[in-house]
């Protein structure tokens, strides 16, 4: 399976332009009006990848300004699923890593994005992860 690539997704949306900003508020990593995406210039590569995936979900949904928390939660879940589509890969990283930060690093996402993916698991996906982690415990 290939790694999801938000930069390719951005290229496929010819009407959307990316702008790097040095003056965004500290609590804000990115924003969009549906035609433009603004991202903080000081983000790490992983933060840029995750922020771009999040803002692209807003663009795909037709959002043009700030959204209520319930919508933001849905966008975070969709972006996390886009970046981490294979629950088996997530389960393996969680089983292998010493903590969530290390698992996120292995998965090339922020710990926050990994948490959003885990919060939005389908029951069948939750069972896959539980089974993988129980294999680890049985082998210990």
PDB file of C-alpha atoms in Angstrom:
ATOM      1  CA  UNK A   1       0.000   0.000   0.000  1.00  0.00           C
ATOM      2  CA  UNK A   2       1.331   3.460  -0.847  1.00  0.00           C
ATOM      3  CA  UNK A   3       1.543   6.229   1.720  1.00  0.00           C
ATOM      4  CA  UNK A   4      -1.283   8.777   1.371  1.00  0.00           C
ATOM      5  CA  UNK A   5       0.128  11.951  -0.122  1.00  0.00           C
ATOM      6  CA  UNK A   6      -1.763  15.210   0.607  1.00  0.00           C
ATOM      7  CA  UNK A   7       0.629  17.158  -1.626  1.00  0.00           C
ATOM      8  CA  UNK A   8      -0.532  15.090  -4.620  1.00  0.00           C
ATOM      9  CA  UNK A   9      -4.111  15.699  -3.566  1.00  0.00           C
ATOM     10  CA  UNK A  10      -3.405  19.442  -3.516  1.00  0.00           C
ATOM     11  CA  UNK A  11      -1.933  19.296  -7.022  1.00  0.00           C
ATOM     12  CA  UNK A  12      -5.122  17.632  -8.259  1.00  0.00           C
ATOM     13  CA  UNK A  13      -7.155  20.652  -7.095  1.00  0.00           C
ATOM     14  CA  UNK A  14      -5.979  23.234  -9.631  1.00  0.00           C
ATOM     15  CA  UNK A  15      -8.237  25.952  -8.211  1.00  0.00           C
ATOM     16  CA  UNK A  16      -6.643  25.801  -4.738  1.00  0.00           C
ATOM     17  CA  UNK A  17      -3.496  27.770  -3.954  1.00  0.00           C
ATOM     18  CA  UNK A  18      -1.236  27.265  -0.954  1.00  0.00           C
ATOM     19  CA  UNK A  19       0.201  30.284   0.876  1.00  0.00           C
ATOM     20  CA  UNK A  20       2.872  30.119   3.588  1.00  0.00           C
ATOM     21  CA  UNK A  21       2.413  32.577   6.445  1.00  0.00           C
ATOM     22  CA  UNK A  22       4.771  33.794   9.152  1.00  0.00           C
ATOM     23  CA  UNK A  23       2.085  35.796  10.926  1.00  0.00           C
ATOM     24  CA  UNK A  24      -0.613  33.237  11.790  1.00  0.00           C
ATOM     25  CA  UNK A  25      -1.796  33.053  15.402  1.00  0.00           C
ATOM     26  CA  UNK A  26       0.167  30.477  17.433  1.00  0.00           C
ATOM     27  CA  UNK A  27      -2.907  28.262  17.968  1.00  0.00           C
ATOM     28  CA  UNK A  28      -3.631  28.073  14.224  1.00  0.00           C
ATOM     29  CA  UNK A  29      -1.652  25.814  11.886  1.00  0.00           C
ATOM     30  CA  UNK A  30      -3.756  26.330   8.783  1.00  0.00           C
ATOM     31  CA  UNK A  31      -6.926  27.831   7.347  1.00  0.00           C
ATOM     32  CA  UNK A  32      -8.853  27.882   4.082  1.00  0.00           C
ATOM     33  CA  UNK A  33     -11.500  29.849   2.270  1.00  0.00           C
ATOM     34  CA  UNK A  34     -12.094  27.047  -0.232  1.00  0.00           C
ATOM     35  CA  UNK A  35      -9.822  28.604  -2.857  1.00  0.00           C
ATOM     36  CA  UNK A  36      -6.714  29.265  -0.793  1.00  0.00           C
ATOM     37  CA  UNK A  37      -5.004  27.383   1.998  1.00  0.00           C
ATOM     38  CA  UNK A  38      -2.794  29.281   4.426  1.00  0.00           C
ATOM     39  CA  UNK A  39      -0.259  27.376   6.498  1.00  0.00           C
ATOM     40  CA  UNK A  40       2.218  28.448   9.119  1.00  0.00           C
ATOM     41  CA  UNK A  41       5.712  28.575   7.665  1.00  0.00           C
ATOM     42  CA  UNK A  42       7.348  27.222  10.821  1.00  0.00           C
ATOM     43  CA  UNK A  43       5.651  23.799  10.849  1.00  0.00           C
ATOM     44  CA  UNK A  44       7.644  20.584  10.709  1.00  0.00           C
ATOM     45  CA  UNK A  45       7.274  18.350   7.668  1.00  0.00           C
ATOM     46  CA  UNK A  46       4.887  16.030   9.533  1.00  0.00           C
ATOM     47  CA  UNK A  47       2.852  18.983  10.826  1.00  0.00           C
ATOM     48  CA  UNK A  48       2.633  20.370   7.271  1.00  0.00           C
ATOM     49  CA  UNK A  49       1.454  17.005   5.965  1.00  0.00           C
ATOM     50  CA  UNK A  50      -1.238  16.693   8.633  1.00  0.00           C
ATOM     51  CA  UNK A  51      -2.357  20.316   8.388  1.00  0.00           C
ATOM     52  CA  UNK A  52      -2.630  20.118   4.622  1.00  0.00           C
ATOM     53  CA  UNK A  53      -4.716  16.938   4.838  1.00  0.00           C
ATOM     54  CA  UNK A  54      -7.037  18.681   7.321  1.00  0.00           C
ATOM     55  CA  UNK A  55      -7.446  21.802   5.193  1.00  0.00           C
ATOM     56  CA  UNK A  56      -8.019  19.708   2.054  1.00  0.00           C
ATOM     57  CA  UNK A  57     -10.910  17.994   3.831  1.00  0.00           C
ATOM     58  CA  UNK A  58     -12.421  21.439   4.406  1.00  0.00           C
ATOM     59  CA  UNK A  59     -11.965  22.260   0.704  1.00  0.00           C
ATOM     60  CA  UNK A  60     -13.562  18.966  -0.389  1.00  0.00           C
ATOM     61  CA  UNK A  61     -16.513  19.657   1.915  1.00  0.00           C
ATOM     62  CA  UNK A  62     -16.992  23.129   0.422  1.00  0.00           C
ATOM     63  CA  UNK A  63     -16.178  24.969   3.660  1.00  0.00           C
ATOM     64  CA  UNK A  64     -15.250  28.607   3.213  1.00  0.00           C
ATOM     65  CA  UNK A  65     -14.812  29.811   6.785  1.00  0.00           C
ATOM     66  CA  UNK A  66     -14.624  28.658  10.403  1.00  0.00           C
ATOM     67  CA  UNK A  67     -16.785  25.669  11.263  1.00  0.00           C
ATOM     68  CA  UNK A  68     -18.557  24.641  14.462  1.00  0.00           C
ATOM     69  CA  UNK A  69     -16.800  22.091  16.674  1.00  0.00           C
ATOM     70  CA  UNK A  70     -19.033  19.222  15.515  1.00  0.00           C
ATOM     71  CA  UNK A  71     -17.941  19.847  11.901  1.00  0.00           C
ATOM     72  CA  UNK A  72     -14.298  20.257  12.920  1.00  0.00           C
ATOM     73  CA  UNK A  73     -14.468  16.881  14.672  1.00  0.00           C
ATOM     74  CA  UNK A  74     -15.754  15.279  11.449  1.00  0.00           C
ATOM     75  CA  UNK A  75     -13.033  16.973   9.391  1.00  0.00           C
ATOM     76  CA  UNK A  76     -10.352  15.801  11.842  1.00  0.00           C
ATOM     77  CA  UNK A  77     -11.680  12.230  11.624  1.00  0.00           C
ATOM     78  CA  UNK A  78     -11.736  12.290   7.793  1.00  0.00           C
ATOM     79  CA  UNK A  79      -8.226  13.754   7.589  1.00  0.00           C
ATOM     80  CA  UNK A  80      -6.922  11.137  10.030  1.00  0.00           C
ATOM     81  CA  UNK A  81      -8.580   8.354   8.027  1.00  0.00           C
ATOM     82  CA  UNK A  82      -7.075   9.773   4.815  1.00  0.00           C
ATOM     83  CA  UNK A  83      -3.586   9.777   6.347  1.00  0.00           C
ATOM     84  CA  UNK A  84      -4.006   6.422   8.147  1.00  0.00           C
ATOM     85  CA  UNK A  85      -6.321   4.336   5.960  1.00  0.00           C
ATOM     86  CA  UNK A  86      -5.004   0.883   6.901  1.00  0.00           C
ATOM     87  CA  UNK A  87      -5.936  -0.037  10.458  1.00  0.00           C
ATOM     88  CA  UNK A  88      -3.515  -2.985  10.336  1.00  0.00           C
ATOM     89  CA  UNK A  89      -0.614  -0.578   9.848  1.00  0.00           C
ATOM     90  CA  UNK A  90      -1.894   1.513  12.765  1.00  0.00           C
ATOM     91  CA  UNK A  91      -2.230  -1.605  14.931  1.00  0.00           C
ATOM     92  CA  UNK A  92       1.311  -2.725  14.106  1.00  0.00           C
ATOM     93  CA  UNK A  93       2.720   0.698  14.974  1.00  0.00           C
ATOM     94  CA  UNK A  94       0.857   0.752  18.279  1.00  0.00           C
ATOM     95  CA  UNK A  95       2.098  -2.756  19.086  1.00  0.00           C
ATOM     96  CA  UNK A  96       5.698  -1.973  18.161  1.00  0.00           C
ATOM     97  CA  UNK A  97       6.087   1.519  19.651  1.00  0.00           C
ATOM     98  CA  UNK A  98       6.869   2.344  23.255  1.00  0.00           C
ATOM     99  CA  UNK A  99       4.264   5.125  23.344  1.00  0.00           C
ATOM    100  CA  UNK A 100       1.778   7.047  21.199  1.00  0.00           C
ATOM    101  CA  UNK A 101       4.363   9.666  20.209  1.00  0.00           C
ATOM    102  CA  UNK A 102       6.658   6.987  18.818  1.00  0.00           C
ATOM    103  CA  UNK A 103       3.757   5.298  17.011  1.00  0.00           C
ATOM    104  CA  UNK A 104       2.765   8.632  15.453  1.00  0.00           C
ATOM    105  CA  UNK A 105       6.342   9.212  14.353  1.00  0.00           C
ATOM    106  CA  UNK A 106       6.471   5.786  12.687  1.00  0.00           C
ATOM    107  CA  UNK A 107       3.145   6.495  10.970  1.00  0.00           C
ATOM    108  CA  UNK A 108       4.343   9.935   9.793  1.00  0.00           C
ATOM    109  CA  UNK A 109       1.552  11.832  11.543  1.00  0.00           C
ATOM    110  CA  UNK A 110       1.291  13.967  14.654  1.00  0.00           C
ATOM    111  CA  UNK A 111       0.207  12.309  17.907  1.00  0.00           C
ATOM    112  CA  UNK A 112      -2.959  14.402  17.694  1.00  0.00           C
ATOM    113  CA  UNK A 113      -3.849  12.969  14.255  1.00  0.00           C
ATOM    114  CA  UNK A 114      -3.223   9.440  15.532  1.00  0.00           C
ATOM    115  CA  UNK A 115      -5.523  10.192  18.471  1.00  0.00           C
ATOM    116  CA  UNK A 116      -8.229  11.443  16.088  1.00  0.00           C
ATOM    117  CA  UNK A 117      -7.925   8.241  14.051  1.00  0.00           C
ATOM    118  CA  UNK A 118      -8.233   6.106  17.175  1.00  0.00           C
ATOM    119  CA  UNK A 119     -11.223   8.112  18.440  1.00  0.00           C
ATOM    120  CA  UNK A 120     -13.086   7.526  15.169  1.00  0.00           C
ATOM    121  CA  UNK A 121     -12.429   3.795  14.796  1.00  0.00           C
ATOM    122  CA  UNK A 122     -15.206   1.601  13.458  1.00  0.00           C
ATOM    123  CA  UNK A 123     -15.976  -1.272  15.882  1.00  0.00           C
ATOM    124  CA  UNK A 124     -14.409  -3.743  13.437  1.00  0.00           C
ATOM    125  CA  UNK A 125     -11.236  -1.635  13.321  1.00  0.00           C
ATOM    126  CA  UNK A 126     -11.210  -1.414  17.112  1.00  0.00           C
ATOM    127  CA  UNK A 127     -11.362  -5.229  17.222  1.00  0.00           C
ATOM    128  CA  UNK A 128      -8.391  -5.500  14.846  1.00  0.00           C
ATOM    129  CA  UNK A 129      -6.278  -3.245  17.043  1.00  0.00           C
ATOM    130  CA  UNK A 130      -7.381  -5.030  20.217  1.00  0.00           C
ATOM    131  CA  UNK A 131      -6.489  -8.401  18.686  1.00  0.00           C
ATOM    132  CA  UNK A 132      -3.051  -7.149  17.600  1.00  0.00           C
ATOM    133  CA  UNK A 133      -2.316  -5.719  21.048  1.00  0.00           C
ATOM    134  CA  UNK A 134      -3.508  -8.894  22.780  1.00  0.00           C
ATOM    135  CA  UNK A 135      -1.118 -10.912  20.577  1.00  0.00           C
ATOM    136  CA  UNK A 136       1.639  -8.704  21.904  1.00  0.00           C
ATOM    137  CA  UNK A 137       0.581  -9.292  25.521  1.00  0.00           C
ATOM    138  CA  UNK A 138       0.352 -13.061  25.012  1.00  0.00           C
ATOM    139  CA  UNK A 139       3.849 -13.101  23.557  1.00  0.00           C
ATOM    140  CA  UNK A 140       5.303 -11.124  26.442  1.00  0.00           C
TER     141      UNK A 140
END
